[in-house]
Amino acid sequence: MSGSVFSESWHRVAGIHVGLASKVEVHKQLFRGRQWYVLKDPFNNRFSRITPEAYNFVMRLTPEKTVEQVWEHCLELFPSTAPGQEEVIQLLSQLQAANLLYFKNAPDSQRIFERYQKQQRRELRGKLLSFLFIRIPLWNPESLLRKIEPFIRMVFSVFGAIVWLLVILLGANAVAENFSSVAEQTQGLLAPGNLIWLYLALVFLKLVHEAGHALMCKRFGGEVHTMGVMLLIFTPLPYMDASSSWGFRNRWHRALVGAAGMITELFIAALAALVWAKTGEGTLHSLAFNMMVIGSISSLLFNGNPLLRFDAYFILSDVLEIPNLYQRAQKQWIHWIEKYLFRSINLVPPAYSRVEAFWLASYGALSTVYRLLVVLAITLFVADQWFLLGILMAIISISIWIIKPIIDIIRYLFVSTKLGRNRPWAQFLTLSALSMLLLVLTVIPFPHSIRAPGIIESEHFTNVYTSTAGYLERIRVESGRSVEKGDVLIEFINTELDLDIRTTRYQILETQALVSQARNRIIADIAPARARLSLLKEKLAGLEQRREELTVRASSSGVWIAPELSRHRNTWFKRRAELGVIVASDAYNFTAVVSQEQASDLFGFDNLSGEVRLWGRTNQPITAPEIQVIPYERWVLPSAVLGWSGGGDIAVVSTEDGKTTTEAFFEVSAKFQDDIEGMTLYHGSSGILQISLPPKPLIQKWYMAIEQVLQKRYRL
Amino acid sequence: MSSLATSYRRTKVRDDEALPSGADGLAHDIIGFVRRSRPSVRIWMQQVQEIIQRSQDARSLTDEQLTARLSAHRHRHRVSDGLTDEMLLDALGCIAEAADRTLGKRPYPVQLVGALALHHNYVAEMLPGEGKTLTASLAGVMAGWRREPCHIITANDYLAQRDAELMAALYHRCGVSVGCVTLDLKAEQRAENYSKDVVYVTSKELLGDFLRDQMVLDGVTDPDRRLIRKLSTGGDADESRITMRGLHTAIVDEADSVLVDDSTTPLIISVPGKNRLLKDAALAAKVLVSELKRDIHYLVDDRHKVASLTNAGVSQIDALTDLLPPLWQSSQRRQELVRQAISAREFYHRNRQYAVVDGEVVIVDEKTGRLQPGRSWSYGLHQAVEAKEEVELSDPAETHARLSFQRFFRKYQRLSGMSGTLQGTAQELWRVYRLPVVKIPPRVPLQRKVLPACLFFSKEEKWNQVVDSVSQHQRTGRPVLVGTRSIVESEFLAQRLEEIDIPCNVLNALHHEEEARIVELAGQRGRVTIATNMAGRGTDILLGEGVAHQGGLHVIATELHESQRVDWQLFGRCGRQGEPGSAQSMVSIEDDVISQYTPRWLQRVVQMAFTARFGRLFAGWVYARAQRKAERYAYRMRNRMLQQDFLLSDSLSFTGFGSHSRSRSDGESI
């Protein structure tokens, strides 16, 4: 109850003869334990709710009496709760705006017409602003629904629910059994060839979904008058208007109508799952698969999410018994700001209880953040496909989500009548909050660092390769032992080589025989035979050298590291295959990989420093006092561990070694501090190098990040 | 045929659309700025040379020839298409000649420039005493020629009657009928006068008649709709009760007062209604509030005139709820009632905001200092004040129709105005009425000397100095006019002067019967007059014999007002029409303007710094700042009222004009 008992505008309404229009249907509803009267206009399915005190007045309105007479009568009947004149005026204009009043004398029809036009313009503008969700009404399905009403009652019954549950369970079972192929086929869901099927499946399912709402609405006695096409992100999809269910007294009925879309969609999805599981490759199979995915996942993702204003939102609002959840959630926040920060007086709280305020506030916060994220994601998605459209969407989103609120705030602070004498205080508070934020963003430097994945490399190390191909026969020194130069590390055997040596030896004998023959008989043959002999001897020497090399010796002193080798006994090693390393000293470097964008940040700094955190030991950072960027582009990683195929974060071309990257990168080499207490470093262990840069204000960091995203994604 | 046309036009009223806002508003402001800065005056000055030339040429015409030319112009204006500058200048030349022949006054160039400004729908800033009456009638003749209703709005009934009579000869010579509407006229006489081409009338009468017509018409002003309704219902009875014939041209004298200062006070047509409930409540609330103490049970904000209850106050009221009638027992309502009673106690003071005359609470207009019998504050407040004064509670007025002057004047198709004090109103006049302001250079250089303001620490010091200054000037034989803000202060000063045997006349709302005599004497040698704002607009103080030699009238303002313009009006009483005169303000940093519009810490700084070297300079700045704040605050309030007015009428559009089948008794009072 608010507003004065007497109003100076009373004369505007006092003498009119007015009553509730006969079309108006009144329902009593409980919202959070509080009584309300819901007035319904059956012609357009609009609802207005009023308090019992207001209803006591409204129900007594009759064209036979003037408003003043009715009001005075109410005063006599309910002296302490009857609405004041100002409330009566508000109430009447609210009801008039909802077109629920009947006037004995024609009111100012010109004004009403102007007002209607204004409302139309506002609605059109609203539609244009929410251009991602445009609705075009086409057809009235009510008469059809009436004809099939008995059928509806049959289907939407307890029996129907049992069938539904059974089918869902069977479908889920089918999916679970074929889970691996589900994952496989999902990959191809967005393939260009599948898009048309995907869309057809989507249209069919949405039709079923909307029909679900409409049928359920009919099931509980509602009416459905509009059906049409909705352009959801420019994709035409069917929709139906089942809002007459809002008049249902039972909130669970209302919630069921809201959920009916998902219920039917899930049912179809389950049927599709069964079809999919029973068919082989083919059109039917892939269509069924599409239906299954859309009917379940997309349905639950969008319609099952109360943060978006789809079905679940209305279900939640019904279950919580808070109508207009979203709008009132925003009002709740504004109310709190006005009350506690701006200290406005004479406020009317939007919530009727603390619990409701809690629901409103949490919903407001969550949905706003979520919506922002969704808008961002959609914009990025569209921009990836059609760049210009993406830009357009970004501009529109920015104006709706950033510029408009700013204008609203400015208007609120400087012009609106909502602020009274606390205007300077509110302005001061907002401005100081804003300048604080600006200060934090633009002036106060925040620690700034670059994280780069990399591996530890010993400063002096020798890679040990096979010089000659062969089967690994024996590992003489286990990995991790120290070796002296010349120690035998590994022995390979190569029977082919042995065979070659033997063959060559025999050839030498043969040639020697030829030489001695020639000396006796054909002196002229001596020279070529000798030449051949010496060639064969050379070959032998070479072969023996290679056999010698089958025994791999340490080329330097140090620690022999070849952890993988023992798994490869008796396998064939090609020539120049990597076997392991001999790490000669205790001095280690960390070699890290930075992207080109990161490198551009690093260039120009002379003495960079940072920290290394090794995987598995991230709580023990190692200081790296000296960091150097090696100023040339590379395409091959120092270790496959850093690439995708090795479990790292860097995109690599899918080749054998997994070291060639898709994008050029720069190498950064970090020296560790001299004494690292209690840490043994191993050559080859990977980790993250955090390079500290001079602190920067946040806005600069964000700007650079956005710039880089744009550059990378759109080559701007 | 012509009767249908007349009848059609009779209720023609422009729809006043809402103020442009947002980007539109900005564009609107820019257009206004451009319109104001256009060199219109320079062009008009050149044109005036041409007009004078033509009026000189017209001297040789015989009376018949002049009449023929005037009547030719009248017909051209009647059609009003293709009216060229050339014709306009010739027409004005002829009117000037006619003025010379009928009134014996040949318009000065300034007046002709003024007339051009009015004709082009500007607000002309003209110094007082430049002859605005003649200026208005020059433009009035041209407007009257169109046969569309032209209303010339004057400050009061007396001026309306005087001007209409004074200028009648000129109008008749030019073939224009003229009338005037004053308070004492009956409905038929009003209709008769409104049927004239040019009508002199006060804004109050005008709006009152407009509203009464609206009630008859039930708010249907659109001629098409009205005629359709008339045809469909067949009845014509109501039409005969319409007094006016539409809103077309208005020339507003004292435009700043009518269009700015008083524009938000709505005019209300009401009858006293029996409202036992409200009276009981007001009495009960008074008893209840007597139990409450300031700063304990409630807090008071002087600037915004808002009282708010503390928790202690709320619980105190809860405890005393049983005193109230049942309608007020819900917590919201009883708090509202109590707040109103507190307001009556804290913000409404006897002999400032109201006076008690013959056991009745009569409102005093703060800007003009005049009593406003018959006016009352909004529902309940008036009764609360009456309860406080323990006089008999009047029946609360029951509103039948109301409209603010702001919205009313926006309904005119052509609006123009004149005033001597338009400082700082240009923007508002443009925003609200699309009226550009032009400054018209004075005919004779101003001889008024405005002495630097005297600043004092306390009111005590100020009054001492005022008394000294008065006696000083009085000794030299100059007449002195002292302006005070309230009745209380005027009486207080009179008493102080009596004590030192300086005879003085007091002009305030309580002595308003003697106004004419006091004003007449105020310019005489050695005369001291103390006046509230009553000695403002329209008060012409004629200097006595030989006074001009001594330096003319000296004006002292004892406190600055919330608007600079009101101060200038007081100063404008001296140095009229090139006569000598001087003015000075004597103010203290304890004045209301400072205490209400300066943050408390700044007040303290001023107090501490007052004796320092630049203390007075600083205090002067703070004073000016407070006045600026006050003006801005007032502007904001007016703006807000207008917006709310629009919102309200928008949401109530369904009710029509809202006087359906209510008693249309003849006992309506304003």
PDB file of N, CA and C in Angstrom, chain A residues 426-456:
ATOM      1  N   ALA A 426      24.430  10.244  -4.819  1.00  0.00           N
ATOM      2  CA  ALA A 426      24.445   9.136  -5.787  1.00  0.00           C
ATOM      3  C   ALA A 426      25.450   9.412  -6.892  1.00  0.00           C
ATOM      4  N   GLN A 427      25.475  10.663  -7.344  1.00  0.00           N
ATOM      5  CA  GLN A 427      26.433  11.013  -8.398  1.00  0.00           C
ATOM      6  C   GLN A 427      27.857  10.855  -7.882  1.00  0.00           C
ATOM      7  N   PHE A 428      28.066  11.352  -6.666  1.00  0.00           N
ATOM      8  CA  PHE A 428      29.394  11.266  -6.081  1.00  0.00           C
ATOM      9  C   PHE A 428      29.830   9.807  -5.977  1.00  0.00           C
ATOM     10  N   LEU A 429      28.926   8.992  -5.474  1.00  0.00           N
ATOM     11  CA  LEU A 429      29.245   7.589  -5.258  1.00  0.00           C
ATOM     12  C   LEU A 429      29.566   6.892  -6.574  1.00  0.00           C
ATOM     13  N   THR A 430      28.719   7.135  -7.565  1.00  0.00           N
ATOM     14  CA  THR A 430      28.935   6.487  -8.854  1.00  0.00           C
ATOM     15  C   THR A 430      30.233   6.955  -9.482  1.00  0.00           C
ATOM     16  N   LEU A 431      30.430   8.270  -9.424  1.00  0.00           N
ATOM     17  CA  LEU A 431      31.645   8.801 -10.042  1.00  0.00           C
ATOM     18  C   LEU A 431      32.880   8.278  -9.336  1.00  0.00           C
ATOM     19  N   SER A 432      32.825   8.207  -7.997  1.00  0.00           N
ATOM     20  CA  SER A 432      34.038   7.741  -7.322  1.00  0.00           C
ATOM     21  C   SER A 432      34.258   6.258  -7.582  1.00  0.00           C
ATOM     22  N   ALA A 433      33.167   5.499  -7.631  1.00  0.00           N
ATOM     23  CA  ALA A 433      33.335   4.078  -7.957  1.00  0.00           C
ATOM     24  C   ALA A 433      33.935   3.934  -9.343  1.00  0.00           C
ATOM     25  N   LEU A 434      33.436   4.762 -10.249  1.00  0.00           N
ATOM     26  CA  LEU A 434      33.904   4.720 -11.621  1.00  0.00           C
ATOM     27  C   LEU A 434      35.372   5.119 -11.700  1.00  0.00           C
ATOM     28  N   SER A 435      35.721   6.184 -10.980  1.00  0.00           N
ATOM     29  CA  SER A 435      37.114   6.630 -11.073  1.00  0.00           C
ATOM     30  C   SER A 435      38.037   5.638 -10.377  1.00  0.00           C
ATOM     31  N   MET A 436      37.535   5.013  -9.315  1.00  0.00           N
ATOM     32  CA  MET A 436      38.331   3.964  -8.677  1.00  0.00           C
ATOM     33  C   MET A 436      38.618   2.851  -9.692  1.00  0.00           C
ATOM     34  N   LEU A 437      37.565   2.461 -10.361  1.00  0.00           N
ATOM     35  CA  LEU A 437      37.692   1.393 -11.344  1.00  0.00           C
ATOM     36  C   LEU A 437      38.672   1.804 -12.440  1.00  0.00           C
ATOM     37  N   LEU A 438      38.493   3.040 -12.914  1.00  0.00           N
ATOM     38  CA  LEU A 438      39.379   3.542 -13.961  1.00  0.00           C
ATOM     39  C   LEU A 438      40.823   3.554 -13.477  1.00  0.00           C
ATOM     40  N   LEU A 439      40.984   3.999 -12.227  1.00  0.00           N
ATOM     41  CA  LEU A 439      42.314   4.072 -11.644  1.00  0.00           C
ATOM     42  C   LEU A 439      42.934   2.684 -11.617  1.00  0.00           C
ATOM     43  N   VAL A 440      42.147   1.734 -11.122  1.00  0.00           N
ATOM     44  CA  VAL A 440      42.653   0.363 -11.046  1.00  0.00           C
ATOM     45  C   VAL A 440      42.997  -0.146 -12.439  1.00  0.00           C
ATOM     46  N   LEU A 441      42.155   0.179 -13.392  1.00  0.00           N
ATOM     47  CA  LEU A 441      42.358  -0.357 -14.735  1.00  0.00           C
ATOM     48  C   LEU A 441      43.509   0.315 -15.466  1.00  0.00           C
ATOM     49  N   THR A 442      43.597   1.627 -15.346  1.00  0.00           N
ATOM     50  CA  THR A 442      44.540   2.331 -16.217  1.00  0.00           C
ATOM     51  C   THR A 442      45.838   2.730 -15.536  1.00  0.00           C
ATOM     52  N   VAL A 443      45.803   2.960 -14.246  1.00  0.00           N
ATOM     53  CA  VAL A 443      47.001   3.508 -13.608  1.00  0.00           C
ATOM     54  C   VAL A 443      47.748   2.467 -12.788  1.00  0.00           C
ATOM     55  N   ILE A 444      47.028   1.775 -11.927  1.00  0.00           N
ATOM     56  CA  ILE A 444      47.706   0.865 -11.011  1.00  0.00           C
ATOM     57  C   ILE A 444      48.267  -0.319 -11.779  1.00  0.00           C
ATOM     58  N   PRO A 445      49.584  -0.502 -11.732  1.00  0.00           N
ATOM     59  CA  PRO A 445      50.177  -1.599 -12.487  1.00  0.00           C
ATOM     60  C   PRO A 445      49.962  -2.931 -11.793  1.00  0.00           C
ATOM     61  N   PHE A 446      49.654  -3.925 -12.565  1.00  0.00           N
ATOM     62  CA  PHE A 446      49.484  -5.264 -12.020  1.00  0.00           C
ATOM     63  C   PHE A 446      50.650  -6.128 -12.491  1.00  0.00           C
ATOM     64  N   PRO A 447      51.085  -7.063 -11.644  1.00  0.00           N
ATOM     65  CA  PRO A 447      52.179  -7.938 -12.050  1.00  0.00           C
ATOM     66  C   PRO A 447      51.819  -8.556 -13.400  1.00  0.00           C
ATOM     67  N   HIS A 448      52.803  -8.579 -14.239  1.00  0.00           N
ATOM     68  CA  HIS A 448      52.535  -9.014 -15.600  1.00  0.00           C
ATOM     69  C   HIS A 448      53.550 -10.092 -15.922  1.00  0.00           C
ATOM     70  N   SER A 449      53.101 -11.193 -16.427  1.00  0.00           N
ATOM     71  CA  SER A 449      54.070 -12.238 -16.751  1.00  0.00           C
ATOM     72  C   SER A 449      53.572 -13.054 -17.920  1.00  0.00           C
ATOM     73  N   ILE A 450      54.516 -13.752 -18.511  1.00  0.00           N
ATOM     74  CA  ILE A 450      54.182 -14.618 -19.636  1.00  0.00           C
ATOM     75  C   ILE A 450      54.492 -16.038 -19.225  1.00  0.00           C
ATOM     76  N   ARG A 451      53.589 -16.948 -19.512  1.00  0.00           N
ATOM     77  CA  ARG A 451      53.825 -18.350 -19.167  1.00  0.00           C
ATOM     78  C   ARG A 451      54.164 -19.114 -20.430  1.00  0.00           C
ATOM     79  N   ALA A 452      55.263 -19.826 -20.358  1.00  0.00           N
ATOM     80  CA  ALA A 452      55.703 -20.558 -21.546  1.00  0.00           C
ATOM     81  C   ALA A 452      56.066 -21.978 -21.137  1.00  0.00           C
ATOM     82  N   PRO A 453      55.553 -22.972 -21.858  1.00  0.00           N
ATOM     83  CA  PRO A 453      55.911 -24.347 -21.566  1.00  0.00           C
ATOM     84  C   PRO A 453      57.318 -24.635 -22.094  1.00  0.00           C
ATOM     85  N   GLY A 454      58.014 -25.552 -21.425  1.00  0.00           N
ATOM     86  CA  GLY A 454      59.362 -25.862 -21.885  1.00  0.00           C
ATOM     87  C   GLY A 454      59.906 -27.091 -21.185  1.00  0.00           C
ATOM     88  N   ILE A 455      61.142 -27.379 -21.466  1.00  0.00           N
ATOM     89  CA  ILE A 455      61.757 -28.543 -20.819  1.00  0.00           C
ATOM     90  C   ILE A 455      63.131 -28.164 -20.293  1.00  0.00           C
ATOM     91  N   ILE A 456      63.598 -28.990 -19.364  1.00  0.00           N
ATOM     92  CA  ILE A 456      64.940 -28.781 -18.826  1.00  0.00           C
ATOM     93  C   ILE A 456      65.950 -29.441 -19.753  1.00  0.00           C
TER      94      ILE A 456
END
